[in-house]
Amino acid sequence: MIYLDNSATTAIAPEVLDVMLPYLKEEYGNPSSKYYSLAENAKKAVADARQKVANLIGCEEDEVIFTSGATESNNMILKGVSDFYSNKGNHIITSKVEHPSTIETCKYLETKGFKVTYLDVDQYGRVNIDDLESLLSSDDKPILLSIIWGNNEIGSLNNIESISKLCHEYNVFFHTDATQVMGKVDVNIDSTPGITFLSCSAHKVHGPKGVGACVIRKNKLGLKTKITPLLHGGGQENDYRSGTLAVHNIVGFGKAAELAKDNLEQNSHRLHDFESQTKSLLIEKFGNDIYFNNDETNKIPGLISLQLRSVNNELFIRKVADRLAISTGSACSSTKPSHVLAAIGKDINEVRSTLRITLSQQVDMEQLSKIIKDI
Ligand code: PMP
């Protein structure tokens, strides 16, 4: 069986597992304790992992807040900013193609009296910079803008540099969900001062599940950007996120981030290459029955969203499940299309024939070629 659902999750890298194991066995200390070696070792391990994650993202170490994953990070920023800055305004801007952990949090905030603008997107799911500028320059200036960096269903990259420039110019907090782009595109936010917050998750970059990070950048004066914490308690993570740190997971995330940084170029090239090989194989097999939903360029490498005309995606996925692990790429029920595909103008039939293939460096292309020919 070939695993082609790497946007859902990835296999843990052997090097990651190796560094985690001691922290699940003998090194069980709590990093918030002091002086004895178990505690000090745990503290050092967390500091080292934090440095590696910061290095991948291009931020300072104390700007990395460990969370349980990107769902928590997105909730933390949207709820935390809305609550803390509610005296400054009640308008939030996001887009129609965000991950459910952003969209559903925004819907919740609407029930609490916030006004949310869900920006329309183009045929590939990108927000329009001019639309955004007119909103940012209007009297109804938002307290927060939250826009996904790379889309998890169709892979398009937003123009994060231009968006962050606008946010910097109009002095608006900008949050980006970078979960799907880590290790695949260069996420160096050092040169993008307009990004105030960023969410990511370890299990999308060959790290463990249940750990992620939220980056909270300091302000121009080097002071902490304040938000209301999602979790109150013992004050861990600089009071931003209480709870005993999951040292084993954090250590694993650190190693995964280090590997992602070291292999970024090679990984991204290989994914580009595997993507074009896979597309050619599919075209050879399915000819005119195939239609690609995603853009050719400016996208997450290795993510293919396609329609197999007159094929029901659920039935197809089930049929090939013993040979290929792929997905529809959306939480679409039989009556309701994926919000992403709907936002880019796909009708219910197009949605029902959409498949998402997400590759990794480990894919055996020879074996994949045989399987596709045999389907
Ligand atoms: N944002 C995006 C873009 C995602 O793809 C995902 C995972 N599907 C998440 C957020 C949620 O991440 P996690 O599984 O770490 O909660």
PDB file of N, CA, C and O in Angstrom, residues 163-207:
ATOM      1  N   ILE A 163       0.179  40.453   1.860  1.00  0.00           N
ATOM      2  CA  ILE A 163      -0.815  40.595   2.945  1.00  0.00           C
ATOM      3  C   ILE A 163      -0.129  41.126   4.207  1.00  0.00           C
ATOM      4  O   ILE A 163      -0.640  42.030   4.870  1.00  0.00           O
ATOM      5  N   SER A 164       1.034  40.583   4.496  1.00  0.00           N
ATOM      6  CA  SER A 164       1.704  41.023   5.726  1.00  0.00           C
ATOM      7  C   SER A 164       2.169  42.480   5.605  1.00  0.00           C
ATOM      8  O   SER A 164       2.124  43.223   6.581  1.00  0.00           O
ATOM      9  N   LYS A 165       2.560  42.875   4.387  1.00  0.00           N
ATOM     10  CA  LYS A 165       2.972  44.280   4.173  1.00  0.00           C
ATOM     11  C   LYS A 165       1.805  45.213   4.463  1.00  0.00           C
ATOM     12  O   LYS A 165       1.952  46.248   5.114  1.00  0.00           O
ATOM     13  N   LEU A 166       0.618  44.821   3.936  1.00  0.00           N
ATOM     14  CA  LEU A 166      -0.579  45.636   4.159  1.00  0.00           C
ATOM     15  C   LEU A 166      -0.890  45.738   5.649  1.00  0.00           C
ATOM     16  O   LEU A 166      -1.212  46.815   6.163  1.00  0.00           O
ATOM     17  N   CYS A 167      -0.806  44.602   6.326  1.00  0.00           N
ATOM     18  CA  CYS A 167      -1.132  44.596   7.761  1.00  0.00           C
ATOM     19  C   CYS A 167      -0.149  45.459   8.544  1.00  0.00           C
ATOM     20  O   CYS A 167      -0.523  46.148   9.491  1.00  0.00           O
ATOM     21  N   HIS A 168       1.100  45.425   8.109  1.00  0.00           N
ATOM     22  CA  HIS A 168       2.119  46.243   8.754  1.00  0.00           C
ATOM     23  C   HIS A 168       1.796  47.720   8.544  1.00  0.00           C
ATOM     24  O   HIS A 168       1.804  48.528   9.468  1.00  0.00           O
ATOM     25  N   GLU A 169       1.436  48.046   7.291  1.00  0.00           N
ATOM     26  CA  GLU A 169       1.131  49.433   6.927  1.00  0.00           C
ATOM     27  C   GLU A 169      -0.097  49.954   7.686  1.00  0.00           C
ATOM     28  O   GLU A 169      -0.099  51.075   8.177  1.00  0.00           O
ATOM     29  N   TYR A 170      -1.131  49.094   7.775  1.00  0.00           N
ATOM     30  CA  TYR A 170      -2.375  49.550   8.416  1.00  0.00           C
ATOM     31  C   TYR A 170      -2.420  49.209   9.899  1.00  0.00           C
ATOM     32  O   TYR A 170      -3.439  49.424  10.565  1.00  0.00           O
ATOM     33  N   ASN A 171      -1.313  48.647  10.400  1.00  0.00           N
ATOM     34  CA  ASN A 171      -1.214  48.358  11.821  1.00  0.00           C
ATOM     35  C   ASN A 171      -2.333  47.435  12.328  1.00  0.00           C
ATOM     36  O   ASN A 171      -3.033  47.751  13.286  1.00  0.00           O
ATOM     37  N   VAL A 172      -2.478  46.322  11.617  1.00  0.00           N
ATOM     38  CA  VAL A 172      -3.515  45.343  11.990  1.00  0.00           C
ATOM     39  C   VAL A 172      -2.811  44.021  12.312  1.00  0.00           C
ATOM     40  O   VAL A 172      -1.889  43.620  11.603  1.00  0.00           O
ATOM     41  N   PHE A 173      -3.228  43.360  13.373  1.00  0.00           N
ATOM     42  CA  PHE A 173      -2.653  42.048  13.693  1.00  0.00           C
ATOM     43  C   PHE A 173      -2.948  41.068  12.565  1.00  0.00           C
ATOM     44  O   PHE A 173      -4.088  40.965  12.111  1.00  0.00           O
ATOM     45  N   PHE A 174      -1.921  40.320  12.149  1.00  0.00           N
ATOM     46  CA  PHE A 174      -2.112  39.330  11.085  1.00  0.00           C
ATOM     47  C   PHE A 174      -1.723  37.942  11.597  1.00  0.00           C
ATOM     48  O   PHE A 174      -0.586  37.729  12.050  1.00  0.00           O
ATOM     49  N   HIS A 175      -2.655  37.024  11.525  1.00  0.00           N
ATOM     50  CA  HIS A 175      -2.407  35.624  11.884  1.00  0.00           C
ATOM     51  C   HIS A 175      -2.436  34.775  10.618  1.00  0.00           C
ATOM     52  O   HIS A 175      -3.331  34.939   9.789  1.00  0.00           O
ATOM     53  N   THR A 176      -1.461  33.865  10.475  1.00  0.00           N
ATOM     54  CA  THR A 176      -1.528  32.951   9.340  1.00  0.00           C
ATOM     55  C   THR A 176      -1.399  31.506   9.807  1.00  0.00           C
ATOM     56  O   THR A 176      -0.587  31.201  10.686  1.00  0.00           O
ATOM     57  N   ASP A 177      -2.236  30.653   9.226  1.00  0.00           N
ATOM     58  CA  ASP A 177      -2.186  29.226   9.514  1.00  0.00           C
ATOM     59  C   ASP A 177      -1.209  28.612   8.512  1.00  0.00           C
ATOM     60  O   ASP A 177      -1.515  28.452   7.334  1.00  0.00           O
ATOM     61  N   ALA A 178      -0.011  28.282   9.022  1.00  0.00           N
ATOM     62  CA  ALA A 178       1.059  27.793   8.133  1.00  0.00           C
ATOM     63  C   ALA A 178       1.197  26.272   8.216  1.00  0.00           C
ATOM     64  O   ALA A 178       2.217  25.724   7.779  1.00  0.00           O
ATOM     65  N   THR A 179       0.180  25.606   8.751  1.00  0.00           N
ATOM     66  CA  THR A 179       0.271  24.166   9.022  1.00  0.00           C
ATOM     67  C   THR A 179       0.706  23.344   7.812  1.00  0.00           C
ATOM     68  O   THR A 179       1.510  22.434   7.933  1.00  0.00           O
ATOM     69  N   GLN A 180       0.161  23.666   6.639  1.00  0.00           N
ATOM     70  CA  GLN A 180       0.430  22.823   5.472  1.00  0.00           C
ATOM     71  C   GLN A 180       1.692  23.207   4.706  1.00  0.00           C
ATOM     72  O   GLN A 180       2.089  22.481   3.805  1.00  0.00           O
ATOM     73  N   VAL A 181       2.284  24.321   5.045  1.00  0.00           N
ATOM     74  CA  VAL A 181       3.437  24.751   4.233  1.00  0.00           C
ATOM     75  C   VAL A 181       4.789  24.468   4.883  1.00  0.00           C
ATOM     76  O   VAL A 181       5.821  24.488   4.214  1.00  0.00           O
ATOM     77  N   MET A 182       4.779  24.163   6.173  1.00  0.00           N
ATOM     78  CA  MET A 182       6.042  23.928   6.876  1.00  0.00           C
ATOM     79  C   MET A 182       6.821  22.791   6.210  1.00  0.00           C
ATOM     80  O   MET A 182       6.249  21.741   5.910  1.00  0.00           O
ATOM     81  N   GLY A 183       8.099  23.013   6.003  1.00  0.00           N
ATOM     82  CA  GLY A 183       8.952  21.975   5.408  1.00  0.00           C
ATOM     83  C   GLY A 183       8.774  21.839   3.902  1.00  0.00           C
ATOM     84  O   GLY A 183       9.439  21.025   3.271  1.00  0.00           O
ATOM     85  N   LYS A 184       7.849  22.619   3.336  1.00  0.00           N
ATOM     86  CA  LYS A 184       7.626  22.528   1.880  1.00  0.00           C
ATOM     87  C   LYS A 184       7.900  23.845   1.185  1.00  0.00           C
ATOM     88  O   LYS A 184       8.312  23.867   0.028  1.00  0.00           O
ATOM     89  N   VAL A 185       7.601  24.944   1.865  1.00  0.00           N
ATOM     90  CA  VAL A 185       7.991  26.255   1.323  1.00  0.00           C
ATOM     91  C   VAL A 185       8.769  26.986   2.422  1.00  0.00           C
ATOM     92  O   VAL A 185       8.695  26.612   3.596  1.00  0.00           O
ATOM     93  N   ASP A 186       9.493  27.988   2.022  1.00  0.00           N
ATOM     94  CA  ASP A 186      10.321  28.704   2.994  1.00  0.00           C
ATOM     95  C   ASP A 186       9.434  29.590   3.874  1.00  0.00           C
ATOM     96  O   ASP A 186       8.858  30.555   3.409  1.00  0.00           O
ATOM     97  N   VAL A 187       9.340  29.201   5.146  1.00  0.00           N
ATOM     98  CA  VAL A 187       8.483  29.956   6.072  1.00  0.00           C
ATOM     99  C   VAL A 187       9.386  30.794   6.975  1.00  0.00           C
ATOM    100  O   VAL A 187       9.402  30.610   8.176  1.00  0.00           O
ATOM    101  N   ASN A 188      10.170  31.664   6.372  1.00  0.00           N
ATOM    102  CA  ASN A 188      11.053  32.462   7.215  1.00  0.00           C
ATOM    103  C   ASN A 188      10.381  33.804   7.458  1.00  0.00           C
ATOM    104  O   ASN A 188      10.371  34.668   6.595  1.00  0.00           O
ATOM    105  N   ILE A 189       9.803  33.951   8.658  1.00  0.00           N
ATOM    106  CA  ILE A 189       9.019  35.172   8.892  1.00  0.00           C
ATOM    107  C   ILE A 189       9.881  36.314   9.430  1.00  0.00           C
ATOM    108  O   ILE A 189       9.362  37.386   9.731  1.00  0.00           O
ATOM    109  N   ASP A 190      11.173  36.064   9.508  1.00  0.00           N
ATOM    110  CA  ASP A 190      12.091  37.082   9.976  1.00  0.00           C
ATOM    111  C   ASP A 190      11.976  38.354   9.136  1.00  0.00           C
ATOM    112  O   ASP A 190      12.010  39.480   9.634  1.00  0.00           O
ATOM    113  N   SER A 191      11.789  38.117   7.807  1.00  0.00           N
ATOM    114  CA  SER A 191      11.755  39.263   6.896  1.00  0.00           C
ATOM    115  C   SER A 191      10.318  39.721   6.615  1.00  0.00           C
ATOM    116  O   SER A 191      10.075  40.486   5.705  1.00  0.00           O
ATOM    117  N   THR A 192       9.362  39.175   7.368  1.00  0.00           N
ATOM    118  CA  THR A 192       7.953  39.541   7.142  1.00  0.00           C
ATOM    119  C   THR A 192       7.373  40.098   8.449  1.00  0.00           C
ATOM    120  O   THR A 192       6.627  39.415   9.149  1.00  0.00           O
ATOM    121  N   PRO A 193       7.711  41.340   8.767  1.00  0.00           N
ATOM    122  CA  PRO A 193       7.321  41.872  10.079  1.00  0.00           C
ATOM    123  C   PRO A 193       5.811  42.007  10.263  1.00  0.00           C
ATOM    124  O   PRO A 193       5.336  42.122  11.387  1.00  0.00           O
ATOM    125  N   GLY A 194       5.062  41.940   9.171  1.00  0.00           N
ATOM    126  CA  GLY A 194       3.603  42.086   9.292  1.00  0.00           C
ATOM    127  C   GLY A 194       2.913  40.883   9.902  1.00  0.00           C
ATOM    128  O   GLY A 194       1.742  40.953  10.261  1.00  0.00           O
ATOM    129  N   ILE A 195       3.616  39.744   9.991  1.00  0.00           N
ATOM    130  CA  ILE A 195       2.972  38.565  10.595  1.00  0.00           C
ATOM    131  C   ILE A 195       3.134  38.644  12.115  1.00  0.00           C
ATOM    132  O   ILE A 195       4.242  38.629  12.630  1.00  0.00           O
ATOM    133  N   THR A 196       2.022  38.736  12.816  1.00  0.00           N
ATOM    134  CA  THR A 196       2.092  38.795  14.278  1.00  0.00           C
ATOM    135  C   THR A 196       1.955  37.410  14.884  1.00  0.00           C
ATOM    136  O   THR A 196       2.546  37.108  15.919  1.00  0.00           O
ATOM    137  N   PHE A 197       1.116  36.570  14.261  1.00  0.00           N
ATOM    138  CA  PHE A 197       0.839  35.238  14.814  1.00  0.00           C
ATOM    139  C   PHE A 197       0.913  34.193  13.707  1.00  0.00           C
ATOM    140  O   PHE A 197       0.492  34.456  12.570  1.00  0.00           O
ATOM    141  N   LEU A 198       1.374  32.993  14.074  1.00  0.00           N
ATOM    142  CA  LEU A 198       1.448  31.901  13.101  1.00  0.00           C
ATOM    143  C   LEU A 198       1.136  30.586  13.814  1.00  0.00           C
ATOM    144  O   LEU A 198       1.558  30.370  14.953  1.00  0.00           O
ATOM    145  N   SER A 199       0.363  29.720  13.142  1.00  0.00           N
ATOM    146  CA  SER A 199       0.041  28.402  13.711  1.00  0.00           C
ATOM    147  C   SER A 199       0.698  27.311  12.887  1.00  0.00           C
ATOM    148  O   SER A 199       0.768  27.407  11.665  1.00  0.00           O
ATOM    149  N   CYS A 200       1.139  26.249  13.571  1.00  0.00           N
ATOM    150  CA  CYS A 200       1.655  25.078  12.859  1.00  0.00           C
ATOM    151  C   CYS A 200       1.552  23.838  13.734  1.00  0.00           C
ATOM    152  O   CYS A 200       1.217  23.938  14.914  1.00  0.00           O
ATOM    153  N   SER A 201       1.855  22.693  13.131  1.00  0.00           N
ATOM    154  CA  SER A 201       1.618  21.420  13.802  1.00  0.00           C
ATOM    155  C   SER A 201       2.724  20.430  13.448  1.00  0.00           C
ATOM    156  O   SER A 201       3.150  20.365  12.292  1.00  0.00           O
ATOM    157  N   ALA A 202       3.164  19.634  14.428  1.00  0.00           N
ATOM    158  CA  ALA A 202       4.304  18.726  14.188  1.00  0.00           C
ATOM    159  C   ALA A 202       3.959  17.553  13.285  1.00  0.00           C
ATOM    160  O   ALA A 202       4.795  17.106  12.503  1.00  0.00           O
ATOM    161  N   HIS A 203       2.724  17.041  13.380  1.00  0.00           N
ATOM    162  CA  HIS A 203       2.446  15.784  12.677  1.00  0.00           C
ATOM    163  C   HIS A 203       2.336  15.937  11.161  1.00  0.00           C
ATOM    164  O   HIS A 203       2.219  14.957  10.442  1.00  0.00           O
ATOM    165  N   LYS A 204       2.391  17.179  10.663  1.00  0.00           N
ATOM    166  CA  LYS A 204       2.390  17.370   9.204  1.00  0.00           C
ATOM    167  C   LYS A 204       3.814  17.382   8.651  1.00  0.00           C
ATOM    168  O   LYS A 204       4.011  17.425   7.448  1.00  0.00           O
ATOM    169  N   VAL A 205       4.799  17.395   9.566  1.00  0.00           N
ATOM    170  CA  VAL A 205       6.208  17.417   9.109  1.00  0.00           C
ATOM    171  C   VAL A 205       6.989  16.238   9.703  1.00  0.00           C
ATOM    172  O   VAL A 205       8.115  16.389  10.146  1.00  0.00           O
ATOM    173  N   HIS A 206       6.356  15.089   9.708  1.00  0.00           N
ATOM    174  CA  HIS A 206       6.998  13.862  10.194  1.00  0.00           C
ATOM    175  C   HIS A 206       7.355  13.912  11.677  1.00  0.00           C
ATOM    176  O   HIS A 206       8.299  13.270  12.128  1.00  0.00           O
ATOM    177  N   GLY A 207       6.587  14.704  12.420  1.00  0.00           N
ATOM    178  CA  GLY A 207       6.721  14.740  13.874  1.00  0.00           C
ATOM    179  C   GLY A 207       5.536  14.021  14.508  1.00  0.00           C
ATOM    180  O   GLY A 207       4.687  13.463  13.804  1.00  0.00           O
TER     181      GLY A 207
END
